[in-house]
Amino acid sequence: SERSYIMIKPDGVQRNLVGEIISRFERKGFKLVGLKMVTVDKGLAERHYADLSSKPFYGSLVEYICSGPVVAMVWEGKGVIATGRKMIGATNPANSEPGTIRGDFAIEVGRNIIHGSDSPESATKEISLWFPDGVNE
Ligand code: ATP
Ligand code: MG
């Protein structure tokens, strides 16, 4: 079944939103198959966001992801990549609908709480980057 890489960013952890976010994915019906807390080093953050390396905010994005521990997860279930993105909401919380995670809990694009894979290709890449030893069945 389909899998997505979902990561609670440092601000989400600092603001005690781990339980809230896990609960939303559980209640939706997805299955948690990988979970760990990680203090991210610069190299890992740079690889995770490699596609954005030409953007003006790349340096501050990498710094943000390294600013405290993240919660790295793999969630499984039908449509989890697209549905997970819907549950997360638009990149900029100014445009995120209420009811989405960013819409309910964030106001700044540079501190938007959570990451979700945007395609099957990026999910595969991100899961092997963050969980090189694999996840549960
Ligand atoms: P993510 O990949 O983190 O799930 P996303 O797919 O919604 O977010 P991307 O375009 O992949 O959005 O951007 C990655 C991250 O870079 C965003 O989540 C946000 O934290 C940051 N970012 C994006 N655009 C900007 C911007 N204009 N200014 C500052 N930070 C930005
Ligand atoms: Mg993205």
PDB file of C-alpha atoms and ligand atoms in Angstrom:
ATOM      1  CA  SER A   1       0.000   0.000   0.000  1.00  0.00           C
ATOM      2  CA  GLU A   2       1.074   3.628  -0.529  1.00  0.00           C
ATOM      3  CA  ARG A   3       3.445   5.309   1.911  1.00  0.00           C
ATOM      4  CA  SER A   4       4.317   8.938   2.628  1.00  0.00           C
ATOM      5  CA  TYR A   5       7.109  10.583   4.572  1.00  0.00           C
ATOM      6  CA  ILE A   6       5.594  12.961   7.120  1.00  0.00           C
ATOM      7  CA  MET A   7       7.798  15.076   9.388  1.00  0.00           C
ATOM      8  CA  ILE A   8       6.839  17.304  12.302  1.00  0.00           C
ATOM      9  CA  LYS A   9       9.258  20.217  12.019  1.00  0.00           C
ATOM     10  CA  PRO A  10      11.087  21.743  15.027  1.00  0.00           C
ATOM     11  CA  ASP A  11       8.372  24.340  15.690  1.00  0.00           C
ATOM     12  CA  GLY A  12       5.685  21.642  15.732  1.00  0.00           C
ATOM     13  CA  VAL A  13       7.662  19.676  18.329  1.00  0.00           C
ATOM     14  CA  GLN A  14       8.418  22.785  20.418  1.00  0.00           C
ATOM     15  CA  ARG A  15       4.745  23.763  20.395  1.00  0.00           C
ATOM     16  CA  ASN A  16       3.644  20.337  21.658  1.00  0.00           C
ATOM     17  CA  LEU A  17       1.709  19.453  18.498  1.00  0.00           C
ATOM     18  CA  VAL A  18       3.128  15.922  18.119  1.00  0.00           C
ATOM     19  CA  GLY A  19       0.117  14.209  19.701  1.00  0.00           C
ATOM     20  CA  GLU A  20      -2.396  16.365  17.816  1.00  0.00           C
ATOM     21  CA  ILE A  21      -0.763  15.615  14.459  1.00  0.00           C
ATOM     22  CA  ILE A  22      -0.337  11.877  15.053  1.00  0.00           C
ATOM     23  CA  SER A  23      -3.928  11.749  16.249  1.00  0.00           C
ATOM     24  CA  ARG A  24      -5.239  13.356  13.039  1.00  0.00           C
ATOM     25  CA  PHE A  25      -3.446  10.813  10.850  1.00  0.00           C
ATOM     26  CA  GLU A  26      -4.588   7.929  13.069  1.00  0.00           C
ATOM     27  CA  ARG A  27      -8.202   9.060  13.136  1.00  0.00           C
ATOM     28  CA  LYS A  28      -8.228   9.472   9.355  1.00  0.00           C
ATOM     29  CA  GLY A  29      -7.386   5.780   9.102  1.00  0.00           C
ATOM     30  CA  PHE A  30      -3.738   5.757   8.123  1.00  0.00           C
ATOM     31  CA  LYS A  31      -1.272   3.327   9.654  1.00  0.00           C
ATOM     32  CA  LEU A  32       1.933   4.422  11.358  1.00  0.00           C
ATOM     33  CA  VAL A  33       4.795   2.241  10.085  1.00  0.00           C
ATOM     34  CA  GLY A  34       7.863   4.345  11.001  1.00  0.00           C
ATOM     35  CA  LEU A  35       8.527   6.793  13.836  1.00  0.00           C
ATOM     36  CA  LYS A  36      11.594   8.406  15.380  1.00  0.00           C
ATOM     37  CA  MET A  37      12.791  11.672  16.851  1.00  0.00           C
ATOM     38  CA  VAL A  38      15.822  13.054  15.020  1.00  0.00           C
ATOM     39  CA  THR A  39      18.188  15.953  15.609  1.00  0.00           C
ATOM     40  CA  VAL A  40      18.877  16.871  12.002  1.00  0.00           C
ATOM     41  CA  ASP A  41      22.352  17.787  10.805  1.00  0.00           C
ATOM     42  CA  LYS A  42      22.935  20.251   7.986  1.00  0.00           C
ATOM     43  CA  GLY A  43      23.826  17.570   5.429  1.00  0.00           C
ATOM     44  CA  LEU A  44      20.567  15.669   5.962  1.00  0.00           C
ATOM     45  CA  ALA A  45      18.460  18.851   5.823  1.00  0.00           C
ATOM     46  CA  GLU A  46      20.244  19.911   2.614  1.00  0.00           C
ATOM     47  CA  ARG A  47      19.605  16.536   0.990  1.00  0.00           C
ATOM     48  CA  HIS A  48      15.956  16.494   2.062  1.00  0.00           C
ATOM     49  CA  TYR A  49      15.357  19.904   0.460  1.00  0.00           C
ATOM     50  CA  ALA A  50      17.911  19.513  -2.407  1.00  0.00           C
ATOM     51  CA  ASP A  51      15.249  20.416  -5.018  1.00  0.00           C
ATOM     52  CA  LEU A  52      14.951  23.869  -3.425  1.00  0.00           C
ATOM     53  CA  SER A  53      18.708  24.617  -3.317  1.00  0.00           C
ATOM     54  CA  SER A  54      18.403  27.500  -5.795  1.00  0.00           C
ATOM     55  CA  LYS A  55      15.688  29.280  -3.770  1.00  0.00           C
ATOM     56  CA  PRO A  56      16.606  32.435  -1.822  1.00  0.00           C
ATOM     57  CA  PHE A  57      15.154  30.923   1.382  1.00  0.00           C
ATOM     58  CA  TYR A  58      17.145  27.645   1.134  1.00  0.00           C
ATOM     59  CA  GLY A  59      19.743  28.654   3.753  1.00  0.00           C
ATOM     60  CA  SER A  60      17.164  29.733   6.307  1.00  0.00           C
ATOM     61  CA  LEU A  61      15.029  26.656   5.544  1.00  0.00           C
ATOM     62  CA  VAL A  62      17.979  24.343   6.294  1.00  0.00           C
ATOM     63  CA  GLU A  63      18.745  26.311   9.472  1.00  0.00           C
ATOM     64  CA  TYR A  64      15.088  26.041  10.575  1.00  0.00           C
ATOM     65  CA  ILE A  65      14.973  22.258  10.080  1.00  0.00           C
ATOM     66  CA  CYS A  66      18.187  21.925  12.136  1.00  0.00           C
ATOM     67  CA  SER A  67      16.986  24.243  14.931  1.00  0.00           C
ATOM     68  CA  GLY A  68      15.620  21.446  17.152  1.00  0.00           C
ATOM     69  CA  PRO A  69      14.501  17.832  17.024  1.00  0.00           C
ATOM     70  CA  VAL A  70      11.968  16.733  14.399  1.00  0.00           C
ATOM     71  CA  VAL A  71       9.598  13.762  14.469  1.00  0.00           C
ATOM     72  CA  ALA A  72      10.183  11.655  11.349  1.00  0.00           C
ATOM     73  CA  MET A  73       7.336   9.330  10.370  1.00  0.00           C
ATOM     74  CA  VAL A  74       6.158   7.023   7.628  1.00  0.00           C
ATOM     75  CA  TRP A  75       2.399   6.675   7.229  1.00  0.00           C
ATOM     76  CA  GLU A  76       0.730   4.051   5.083  1.00  0.00           C
ATOM     77  CA  GLY A  77      -2.689   3.763   3.422  1.00  0.00           C
ATOM     78  CA  LYS A  78      -4.740   4.345   0.297  1.00  0.00           C
ATOM     79  CA  GLY A  79      -4.003   7.796  -1.108  1.00  0.00           C
ATOM     80  CA  VAL A  80      -1.861   8.821   1.861  1.00  0.00           C
ATOM     81  CA  ILE A  81       0.430  11.059  -0.225  1.00  0.00           C
ATOM     82  CA  ALA A  82      -2.312  13.283  -1.687  1.00  0.00           C
ATOM     83  CA  THR A  83      -4.634  13.049   1.316  1.00  0.00           C
ATOM     84  CA  GLY A  84      -1.746  13.789   3.672  1.00  0.00           C
ATOM     85  CA  ARG A  85      -0.988  16.959   1.687  1.00  0.00           C
ATOM     86  CA  LYS A  86      -4.664  17.984   1.962  1.00  0.00           C
ATOM     87  CA  MET A  87      -4.634  17.399   5.716  1.00  0.00           C
ATOM     88  CA  ILE A  88      -1.425  19.488   5.989  1.00  0.00           C
ATOM     89  CA  GLY A  89      -2.755  22.408   3.910  1.00  0.00           C
ATOM     90  CA  ALA A  90      -1.157  24.998   1.638  1.00  0.00           C
ATOM     91  CA  THR A  91       2.569  25.758   2.026  1.00  0.00           C
ATOM     92  CA  ASN A  92       1.915  29.312   3.210  1.00  0.00           C
ATOM     93  CA  PRO A  93      -0.337  29.257   6.294  1.00  0.00           C
ATOM     94  CA  ALA A  94      -1.855  32.525   5.063  1.00  0.00           C
ATOM     95  CA  ASN A  95      -3.494  30.394   2.354  1.00  0.00           C
ATOM     96  CA  SER A  96      -4.093  27.198   4.361  1.00  0.00           C
ATOM     97  CA  GLU A  97      -7.764  26.449   4.957  1.00  0.00           C
ATOM     98  CA  PRO A  98      -9.009  26.189   8.538  1.00  0.00           C
ATOM     99  CA  GLY A  99      -9.296  22.500   9.357  1.00  0.00           C
ATOM    100  CA  THR A 100      -5.875  21.767   7.902  1.00  0.00           C
ATOM    101  CA  ILE A 101      -2.854  21.397  10.182  1.00  0.00           C
ATOM    102  CA  ARG A 102      -1.148  24.549   8.889  1.00  0.00           C
ATOM    103  CA  GLY A 103      -4.480  26.378   8.711  1.00  0.00           C
ATOM    104  CA  ASP A 104      -5.210  25.592  12.335  1.00  0.00           C
ATOM    105  CA  PHE A 105      -1.767  26.010  13.903  1.00  0.00           C
ATOM    106  CA  ALA A 106       0.588  28.202  11.823  1.00  0.00           C
ATOM    107  CA  ILE A 107       0.885  31.766  10.537  1.00  0.00           C
ATOM    108  CA  GLU A 108       4.320  31.916   8.864  1.00  0.00           C
ATOM    109  CA  VAL A 109       5.587  30.086   5.764  1.00  0.00           C
ATOM    110  CA  GLY A 110       9.027  29.768   7.350  1.00  0.00           C
ATOM    111  CA  ARG A 111       7.549  28.031  10.417  1.00  0.00           C
ATOM    112  CA  ASN A 112       4.797  25.864   9.011  1.00  0.00           C
ATOM    113  CA  ILE A 113       4.864  22.919  11.442  1.00  0.00           C
ATOM    114  CA  ILE A 114       4.932  19.891   9.157  1.00  0.00           C
ATOM    115  CA  HIS A 115       6.266  18.346   5.949  1.00  0.00           C
ATOM    116  CA  GLY A 116       4.577  15.817   3.679  1.00  0.00           C
ATOM    117  CA  SER A 117       5.892  14.101   0.542  1.00  0.00           C
ATOM    118  CA  ASP A 118       4.456  15.675  -2.621  1.00  0.00           C
ATOM    119  CA  SER A 119       4.587  12.667  -5.021  1.00  0.00           C
ATOM    120  CA  PRO A 120       5.249   8.912  -5.073  1.00  0.00           C
ATOM    121  CA  GLU A 121       8.787   9.633  -6.331  1.00  0.00           C
ATOM    122  CA  SER A 122       9.607  12.043  -3.496  1.00  0.00           C
ATOM    123  CA  ALA A 123       7.996   9.697  -0.943  1.00  0.00           C
ATOM    124  CA  THR A 124      10.284   6.849  -2.042  1.00  0.00           C
ATOM    125  CA  LYS A 125      13.350   9.114  -1.943  1.00  0.00           C
ATOM    126  CA  GLU A 126      12.475  10.666   1.415  1.00  0.00           C
ATOM    127  CA  ILE A 127      11.645   7.359   3.123  1.00  0.00           C
ATOM    128  CA  SER A 128      15.011   5.896   2.107  1.00  0.00           C
ATOM    129  CA  LEU A 129      16.793   9.104   3.158  1.00  0.00           C
ATOM    130  CA  TRP A 130      15.212   9.252   6.638  1.00  0.00           C
ATOM    131  CA  PHE A 131      14.726   5.511   7.250  1.00  0.00           C
ATOM    132  CA  PRO A 132      17.732   3.884   5.525  1.00  0.00           C
ATOM    133  CA  ASP A 133      17.224   0.694   7.552  1.00  0.00           C
ATOM    134  CA  GLY A 134      13.595   0.438   6.420  1.00  0.00           C
ATOM    135  CA  VAL A 135      10.274   0.621   8.276  1.00  0.00           C
ATOM    136  CA  ASN A 136       7.737  -1.843   9.677  1.00  0.00           C
ATOM    137  CA  GLU A 137       5.589  -4.001   7.393  1.00  0.00           C
TER     138      GLU A 137
HETATM  139  P1  ATP B   1       7.217  20.765   2.674  1.00  0.00           P
HETATM  140  O1  ATP B   1       8.095  20.251   1.553  1.00  0.00           O
HETATM  141  O2  ATP B   1       7.994  21.241   3.862  1.00  0.00           O
HETATM  142  O3  ATP B   1       6.129  19.788   2.999  1.00  0.00           O
HETATM  143  P2  ATP B   1       5.672  22.243   0.784  1.00  0.00           P
HETATM  144  O4  ATP B   1       5.817  21.029  -0.067  1.00  0.00           O
HETATM  145  O5  ATP B   1       4.300  22.711   1.114  1.00  0.00           O
HETATM  146  O6  ATP B   1       6.438  22.053   2.159  1.00  0.00           O
HETATM  147  P3  ATP B   1       7.857  23.437  -0.648  1.00  0.00           P
HETATM  148  O7  ATP B   1       7.688  24.265  -1.863  1.00  0.00           O
HETATM  149  O8  ATP B   1       8.364  22.053  -0.806  1.00  0.00           O
HETATM  150  O9  ATP B   1       6.467  23.469   0.148  1.00  0.00           O
HETATM  151  O10 ATP B   1       8.785  24.261   0.334  1.00  0.00           O
HETATM  152  C1  ATP B   1       9.448  23.585   1.399  1.00  0.00           C
HETATM  153  C2  ATP B   1       9.447  24.448   2.629  1.00  0.00           C
HETATM  154  O11 ATP B   1      10.212  25.619   2.377  1.00  0.00           O
HETATM  155  C3  ATP B   1       8.075  24.998   3.040  1.00  0.00           C
HETATM  156  O12 ATP B   1       7.340  24.095   3.806  1.00  0.00           O
HETATM  157  C4  ATP B   1       8.466  26.206   3.854  1.00  0.00           C
HETATM  158  O13 ATP B   1       8.864  25.827   5.184  1.00  0.00           O
HETATM  159  C5  ATP B   1       9.682  26.709   3.109  1.00  0.00           C
HETATM  160  N1  ATP B   1       9.303  27.748   2.164  1.00  0.00           N
HETATM  161  C6  ATP B   1       8.644  27.601   0.996  1.00  0.00           C
HETATM  162  N2  ATP B   1       8.457  28.773   0.374  1.00  0.00           N
HETATM  163  C7  ATP B   1       9.010  29.710   1.195  1.00  0.00           C
HETATM  164  C8  ATP B   1       9.158  31.121   1.153  1.00  0.00           C
HETATM  165  N3  ATP B   1       8.669  31.831   0.125  1.00  0.00           N
HETATM  166  N4  ATP B   1       9.786  31.713   2.178  1.00  0.00           N
HETATM  167  C9  ATP B   1      10.278  31.026   3.222  1.00  0.00           C
HETATM  168  N5  ATP B   1      10.172  29.682   3.333  1.00  0.00           N
HETATM  169  C10 ATP B   1       9.556  29.041   2.343  1.00  0.00           C
HETATM  170 MG    MG B   2       7.674  20.123  -0.458  1.00  0.00          MG
END
